[in-house]
Amino acid sequence: MQIKEAGSKYVCIIHRMASGQESNASFCSEQAAASESSHAKRSHNYEEEIFYRNCRAAYLAIFKSSLENIKSKEQLCLVLQQAGRNPSWQTINKYWTLQTTSLNFDDFCFILKKEPPVQKTELLKTFAKMDANNDGYILHGELRNVLTTEDCDLRVEELAMVLLLWTDCYQLGFGLTGILRLQGGESIKLIRPQSQMNPDGFWVALEDFPVDMVGAPVNALADLWNEEMTRAVDTEWHCAYSKGCFFLEDNNEIVSHKYKLFLPQRSTVCITIKPVCFSQMEGKCSPWLTVDTALYILKETETEEKQKVVNFTELRNKETFGWRGELGAGVYWIIPFTTGCRFKKMKKQIAKEAKLIYEDGKGCLALTKEFRAALSEIFEMIDLDGNGFLNLEEYNFFEMRTSGEMCDEEAWVICKQNFETKNNELTKQGFMDLNLMEASDRGGDLSDLWITLMSMGYNKAMELTEACPFSIHIYAEKCKPKIKPVSLETSGRQLNKAICMNVVNKGDAKPMDNSENIIIYTYRSDARITSVIENKTEGKTIIHLNNEKSKNCVNNRGLNAFAIEVAPRSMMVCQHVMPLNEQEEWIYNCVYSILS
């Protein structure tokens, strides 16, 4: 990161280059040479920034703060392994001499620069050593023999069998890159006898190691990021699942389901959220799949003001965001969140209004094919537990969204008597017939049906443009978790407080020039940037933000320049920023200035 001072303003610039992008042009002119020099300098700055961000991420995976010192050889080995190095004890002794009592974060960064990550050639040499019979393949026994030698510093018990069903390639990847321990000090444990793997598969496994967010701690549940987590834990870990949805309101506020998580005992858990595609749309482009999602995890307390932010899903693989850690027994709030950078009102001219019903050959009203498809999608959206039926609780979320009213037990009994049900739950066909009856009872008046469709995020062309359905998975190792949808509303103060606390705790802080009592906090990841302003003064202040020099960026405000008013002794979210095109370089350049 580069910080450029400019009077009472400052500019934060972040460079992010798309992976694998290379320059494919060369010029002979002085202008081109200058351009190349500038590009090289920018690339160097970017590489330095990424290096230190990775250093900090590895350090914070082991220690609570970068101010905390390394106090033993074992801690040094652990944090180096967390950074992707594979140090021998000879290497450790080189930096931890008889006179060493502790090392700080700067010492750690210095060591990382001296000790490069394991290279492909070195890994393939290791492969050759393991391939004792030179047949081009290695087996579990050969791997075990090598990893438990004195040179490898890996204990036999660290190869103990565990319940996770990992793919062979990632087991090998863990062993040979020296990523031998989990965050928190546990050992990574390899499992069942493996099938054969050749050198190509061996290298690809390491090259594609599934952690793609700068700052993501590498741990033994990396399956989460290669879409194999469900297969990896569904037979051994306990799973809770729910669907939900973000909806856009006319005032651009975002409404979503909120949940409570019940955990009967302390356990390691994995929590993920991602947008979902409807079953009948598989293989087709769904615009909401590009919407960013997240979950904030809050410990429930007697009052909302005392709720503690546990963490949020900052690890990312494609459209999936997740978090892994340990939670104590108790009740937690699970609050879905999207920045609004990509989920916003669309101005689209509707050429022709979609047709909802028609008269069949017998003179009766029937649902059009397009309307039936839309109702089928809505059914999937409101079937929160995914069992293929609607219970009263799920149906009431739908009623509250579309009519603002609740269906009581007596009305539900009447509904079940008139429409198809199974095990006291409404079937998809029953839901279709219910909507057809609504049109028939009004003599073909479609106004209520259109209210239903538009409340659920559809436009007059019957396209889903103002809703983003998502799914949540919660896995617990030692107990059976339970997730319960409790409301469908804007998260308001509860969510804003959680975001502010997270940015303050994990982001960078910088007081504004000439005003130490106004502080800008900025949290950065590969996926997004969030800034928060804290006003410690006794009076309100107005801050102007200018993003006009940003490149390939989009923010939730929809404006390049705007002003916000911050109340006395308070903090608020300034903006969320994301790349417009993730395949291209994006530069975040925001100038803050005090207006009053």
Coordinates of C-alpha atoms in Angstrom, one line a residue, residues 91-424:
T91 CA 17.3 -23.6 9.6
I92 CA 15.5 -22.8 12.9
N93 CA 18.8 -22.9 14.8
K94 CA 20.3 -20.4 12.3
Y95 CA 17.8 -17.8 13.4
W96 CA 17.3 -18.9 17.0
T97 CA 20.7 -18.9 18.6
L98 CA 21.8 -19.5 22.2
Q99 CA 21.5 -15.8 22.7
T100 CA 18.0 -15.5 21.3
T101 CA 15.1 -14.9 23.8
S102 CA 12.4 -13.7 21.4
L103 CA 11.8 -12.5 17.9
N104 CA 9.3 -9.8 16.8
F105 CA 7.2 -9.4 13.6
D106 CA 9.9 -7.5 11.8
D107 CA 12.4 -10.3 12.5
F108 CA 9.8 -12.8 11.1
C109 CA 9.4 -10.8 7.9
F110 CA 13.2 -10.7 7.5
I111 CA 13.4 -14.5 7.9
L112 CA 10.7 -15.0 5.3
K113 CA 12.6 -12.9 2.8
K114 CA 15.7 -15.1 3.5
E115 CA 13.8 -18.4 3.3
P116 CA 11.9 -18.7 0.0
P117 CA 8.9 -21.0 -0.4
V118 CA 9.5 -24.5 -1.6
Q119 CA 10.0 -24.5 -5.4
K120 CA 8.6 -27.0 -8.0
T121 CA 12.0 -28.5 -8.7
E122 CA 12.6 -29.2 -5.0
L123 CA 9.2 -30.8 -4.7
L124 CA 9.7 -33.0 -7.7
K125 CA 13.1 -34.1 -6.3
T126 CA 11.3 -35.0 -3.1
F127 CA 8.8 -36.9 -5.1
A128 CA 11.6 -38.9 -6.8
K129 CA 13.1 -39.7 -3.4
M130 CA 9.7 -41.0 -2.2
D131 CA 9.3 -43.1 -5.4
A132 CA 11.7 -45.8 -4.2
N133 CA 11.0 -48.3 -7.0
N134 CA 11.1 -45.6 -9.7
D135 CA 7.7 -46.5 -11.2
G136 CA 6.4 -42.9 -11.3
Y137 CA 4.0 -43.3 -8.4
I138 CA 4.0 -43.0 -4.6
L139 CA 1.8 -44.8 -2.1
H140 CA 0.7 -44.0 1.4
G141 CA 3.3 -46.3 3.0
E142 CA 6.1 -44.6 1.0
L143 CA 4.8 -41.2 2.1
R144 CA 4.6 -42.3 5.7
N145 CA 8.2 -43.6 5.7
V146 CA 9.5 -40.3 4.3
L147 CA 7.5 -37.9 6.5
T148 CA 8.4 -39.7 9.8
T149 CA 12.2 -39.6 9.3
E150 CA 14.4 -37.5 11.5
D151 CA 15.0 -35.0 8.7
C152 CA 11.3 -34.3 8.3
D153 CA 10.6 -33.5 12.0
L154 CA 7.1 -35.1 11.7
R155 CA 5.9 -37.4 14.5
V156 CA 4.2 -40.7 13.8
E157 CA 1.1 -39.6 15.7
E158 CA 0.7 -36.7 13.3
L159 CA -0.2 -39.2 10.7
A160 CA -3.0 -40.7 12.8
M161 CA -6.3 -41.6 11.1
V162 CA -9.0 -38.9 11.4
L163 CA -12.6 -38.7 10.2
L164 CA -12.1 -36.2 7.4
L165 CA -12.2 -37.9 4.0
W166 CA -9.6 -35.9 2.0
T167 CA -8.7 -36.3 -1.6
D168 CA -5.2 -37.8 -2.0
C169 CA -3.7 -34.8 -3.7
Y170 CA -4.3 -32.5 -0.8
Q171 CA -2.9 -35.0 1.7
L172 CA 0.3 -35.0 -0.3
G173 CA 0.2 -31.3 -0.6
F174 CA 0.0 -30.8 3.1
G175 CA 2.9 -33.2 3.9
L176 CA 5.4 -31.9 1.4
T177 CA 4.9 -28.1 1.7
G178 CA 5.5 -28.2 5.4
I179 CA 2.0 -27.0 6.3
L180 CA 1.9 -29.5 9.1
R181 CA -0.3 -27.8 11.7
L182 CA -3.7 -26.3 12.1
Q183 CA -4.4 -22.8 13.3
G184 CA -4.4 -23.1 17.1
G185 CA -1.5 -25.5 17.3
E186 CA -3.2 -28.8 16.3
S187 CA -1.3 -31.2 14.0
I188 CA -2.6 -31.8 10.5
K189 CA -3.3 -35.5 10.3
L190 CA -3.2 -37.6 7.1
I191 CA -5.7 -40.4 6.7
R192 CA -6.7 -43.6 5.0
P193 CA -4.3 -45.4 2.6
Q194 CA -4.1 -43.4 -0.6
S195 CA -4.5 -44.3 -4.2
Q196 CA -1.5 -43.7 -6.5
M197 CA -0.5 -40.3 -7.7
N198 CA 1.9 -39.5 -10.5
P199 CA 4.3 -36.4 -10.6
D200 CA 1.9 -34.3 -12.7
G201 CA -1.0 -34.8 -10.3
F202 CA 1.4 -34.2 -7.4
W203 CA 2.5 -30.8 -8.7
V204 CA -1.0 -29.7 -9.8
A205 CA -2.3 -30.5 -6.3
L206 CA 0.3 -28.2 -4.7
E207 CA 0.0 -25.5 -7.4
D208 CA -3.8 -25.4 -6.9
F209 CA -3.8 -25.5 -3.2
P210 CA -7.2 -24.0 -2.4
V211 CA -6.5 -20.9 -0.5
D212 CA -6.9 -17.9 -2.7
M213 CA -7.5 -14.9 -0.4
V214 CA -4.6 -12.9 0.8
G215 CA -4.5 -13.4 4.6
A216 CA -6.4 -16.7 4.6
P217 CA -5.0 -19.0 7.2
V218 CA -4.0 -22.3 5.6
N219 CA -5.5 -25.1 7.7
A220 CA -6.7 -28.7 7.4
L221 CA -10.2 -27.8 6.2
A222 CA -9.0 -26.3 3.0
D223 CA -11.5 -28.6 1.3
L224 CA -13.9 -25.8 2.0
W225 CA -12.4 -23.9 -0.9
N226 CA -12.4 -26.6 -3.5
E227 CA -16.1 -27.3 -3.3
E228 CA -15.5 -30.7 -1.6
M229 CA -16.3 -29.8 1.9
T230 CA -19.7 -31.3 1.9
R231 CA -18.4 -34.6 0.6
A232 CA -15.5 -34.4 3.0
V233 CA -17.5 -34.1 6.2
D234 CA -21.2 -35.0 5.6
T235 CA -20.8 -38.5 6.8
E236 CA -18.7 -37.7 9.9
W237 CA -19.3 -34.1 10.9
H238 CA -22.8 -32.9 11.9
C239 CA -24.4 -30.5 9.4
A240 CA -27.1 -27.9 9.6
Y241 CA -28.4 -26.3 6.5
S242 CA -30.7 -23.4 5.5
K243 CA -31.5 -21.3 2.5
G244 CA -32.3 -17.6 2.6
C245 CA -32.5 -14.6 0.4
F246 CA -31.5 -11.0 0.0
F247 CA -34.3 -8.6 -1.3
L248 CA -33.9 -5.1 -2.5
E249 CA -36.4 -2.5 -1.2
D250 CA -37.6 0.6 -3.2
N251 CA -35.4 2.8 -0.9
N252 CA -32.4 0.5 -1.8
E253 CA -32.3 -1.0 1.7
I254 CA -31.5 -4.7 1.7
V255 CA -33.8 -7.2 3.5
S256 CA -32.6 -10.7 4.4
H257 CA -33.3 -13.7 6.6
K258 CA -31.6 -13.7 10.0
Y259 CA -30.8 -16.9 11.9
K260 CA -30.0 -18.3 15.3
L261 CA -27.4 -21.0 15.6
F262 CA -27.8 -23.4 18.6
L263 CA -24.6 -25.3 19.6
P264 CA -25.0 -27.7 22.5
Q265 CA -21.3 -28.0 23.3
R266 CA -18.0 -26.5 22.3
S267 CA -16.8 -27.6 18.9
T268 CA -14.8 -26.7 15.9
V269 CA -17.2 -25.5 13.2
C270 CA -17.1 -24.5 9.6
I271 CA -19.7 -22.0 8.3
T272 CA -20.2 -21.1 4.6
I273 CA -22.5 -19.0 2.5
K274 CA -22.9 -18.7 -1.3
P275 CA -25.5 -17.6 -3.8
V276 CA -27.5 -20.5 -5.2
C277 CA -28.8 -21.3 -8.6
F278 CA -32.3 -22.8 -9.1
S279 CA -32.5 -26.4 -10.1
Q280 CA -34.3 -25.6 -13.4
M281 CA -31.7 -23.0 -14.2
E282 CA -28.6 -25.1 -13.9
G283 CA -26.2 -24.4 -16.8
K284 CA -27.8 -21.0 -17.4
C285 CA -26.4 -17.6 -16.4
S286 CA -27.9 -16.3 -13.1
P287 CA -26.9 -12.7 -12.5
W288 CA -27.1 -12.9 -8.8
L289 CA -24.3 -15.5 -8.7
T290 CA -21.8 -12.6 -8.9
V291 CA -23.3 -11.0 -5.8
D292 CA -20.8 -11.0 -2.8
T293 CA -22.1 -12.6 0.4
A294 CA -20.9 -12.9 4.0
L295 CA -22.1 -14.0 7.4
Y296 CA -21.4 -12.2 10.7
I297 CA -21.4 -14.5 13.7
L298 CA -22.5 -12.8 17.0
K299 CA -22.8 -14.3 20.5
E300 CA -26.3 -13.8 21.8
T301 CA -26.5 -11.9 25.1
E302 CA -29.3 -10.4 27.1
T303 CA -29.4 -7.2 25.1
E304 CA -28.4 -6.4 21.5
E305 CA -26.0 -3.7 22.7
K306 CA -23.9 -6.3 24.5
Q307 CA -23.7 -8.8 21.6
K308 CA -20.1 -9.8 20.8
V309 CA -18.9 -10.1 17.2
V310 CA -17.2 -13.5 17.0
N311 CA -16.0 -13.4 13.4
F312 CA -17.2 -13.3 9.9
T313 CA -16.8 -15.3 6.7
E314 CA -13.7 -13.7 5.1
L315 CA -12.1 -16.7 3.4
R316 CA -13.1 -17.0 -0.2
N317 CA -13.2 -19.5 -3.1
K318 CA -15.0 -18.2 -6.1
E319 CA -18.6 -17.3 -4.9
T320 CA -18.3 -19.1 -1.6
F321 CA -17.3 -17.3 1.6
G322 CA -16.5 -19.2 4.8
W323 CA -15.1 -19.2 8.3
R324 CA -13.6 -22.0 10.4
G325 CA -12.9 -21.8 14.1
E326 CA -14.0 -23.0 17.5
L327 CA -17.3 -21.9 19.1
G328 CA -18.4 -22.5 22.7
A329 CA -21.7 -24.0 23.6
G330 CA -24.5 -21.5 23.4
V331 CA -26.7 -19.5 21.0
Y332 CA -25.4 -17.3 18.2
W333 CA -26.9 -14.9 15.7
I334 CA -26.0 -15.6 12.1
I335 CA -26.4 -12.3 10.1
P336 CA -26.2 -12.5 6.3
F337 CA -24.6 -9.5 4.6
T338 CA -23.9 -8.2 1.1
T339 CA -22.1 -4.9 0.4
G340 CA -24.6 -3.7 -2.2
C341 CA -21.8 -3.0 -4.7
R342 CA -23.2 -5.6 -7.1
F343 CA -26.7 -6.0 -5.7
K344 CA -28.5 -2.9 -6.6
K345 CA -31.5 -1.5 -8.6
M346 CA -31.2 -2.1 -12.3
K347 CA -32.6 0.4 -14.8
K348 CA -33.9 -1.8 -17.6
Q349 CA -36.6 -1.0 -20.1
I350 CA -39.2 -3.8 -20.2
A351 CA -40.2 -4.3 -23.8
K352 CA -43.2 -6.5 -23.1
E353 CA -45.0 -7.5 -19.9
A354 CA -44.9 -11.2 -19.3
K355 CA -48.2 -13.2 -19.4
L356 CA -49.3 -14.9 -16.2
I357 CA -52.5 -16.8 -17.1
Y358 CA -54.5 -17.9 -20.0
E359 CA -57.8 -19.7 -20.7
D360 CA -57.5 -23.4 -21.5
G361 CA -59.8 -25.2 -24.0
K362 CA -62.5 -25.6 -21.3
G363 CA -62.7 -21.9 -20.6
C364 CA -60.8 -22.3 -17.3
L365 CA -57.9 -20.1 -16.2
A366 CA -54.4 -21.8 -16.2
L367 CA -50.9 -20.7 -15.3
T368 CA -48.6 -19.9 -18.2
K369 CA -45.4 -22.0 -18.6
E370 CA -43.3 -18.9 -17.7
F371 CA -45.4 -18.1 -14.6
R372 CA -45.2 -21.7 -13.4
A373 CA -41.4 -21.6 -13.8
A374 CA -41.3 -18.4 -11.7
L375 CA -43.5 -19.9 -9.0
S376 CA -41.3 -23.0 -9.0
E377 CA -38.3 -20.7 -8.4
I378 CA -40.1 -18.9 -5.6
F379 CA -41.0 -22.2 -4.0
E380 CA -37.3 -23.1 -3.9
M381 CA -36.5 -19.7 -2.4
I382 CA -39.0 -20.1 0.4
D383 CA -38.3 -23.8 1.1
L384 CA -35.6 -22.8 3.6
D385 CA -34.8 -26.3 4.8
G386 CA -34.7 -27.7 1.3
N387 CA -36.9 -30.7 2.0
G388 CA -39.2 -30.0 -1.1
F389 CA -42.2 -28.9 1.0
L390 CA -43.4 -25.8 2.9
N391 CA -44.1 -25.8 6.6
L392 CA -46.1 -23.0 8.3
E393 CA -43.0 -21.1 9.4
E394 CA -41.6 -21.1 5.8
Y395 CA -44.9 -20.1 4.3
N396 CA -45.3 -17.2 6.8
F397 CA -42.0 -15.7 5.6
F398 CA -43.5 -15.7 2.1
E399 CA -46.7 -14.2 3.3
M400 CA -44.9 -11.5 5.3
R401 CA -42.8 -10.6 2.3
T402 CA -45.7 -10.4 -0.2
S403 CA -48.7 -9.3 1.9
G404 CA -47.3 -8.2 5.3
E405 CA -49.7 -10.6 7.0
M406 CA -49.3 -13.9 8.9
C407 CA -51.1 -17.1 8.3
D408 CA -52.4 -18.4 11.7
E409 CA -52.8 -22.1 12.7
E410 CA -56.6 -22.1 11.8
A411 CA -56.0 -20.6 8.3
W412 CA -53.2 -23.2 7.8
V413 CA -55.5 -26.0 8.5
I414 CA -58.0 -24.7 5.9
C415 CA -55.1 -24.3 3.4
K416 CA -54.1 -27.9 4.0
Q417 CA -57.7 -29.1 3.5
N418 CA -57.9 -27.4 0.0
F419 CA -54.5 -27.9 -1.4
E420 CA -52.1 -30.8 -1.8
T421 CA -50.0 -31.5 1.3
K422 CA -47.7 -34.2 2.5
N423 CA -46.8 -34.7 6.2
N424 CA -48.7 -31.5 7.0

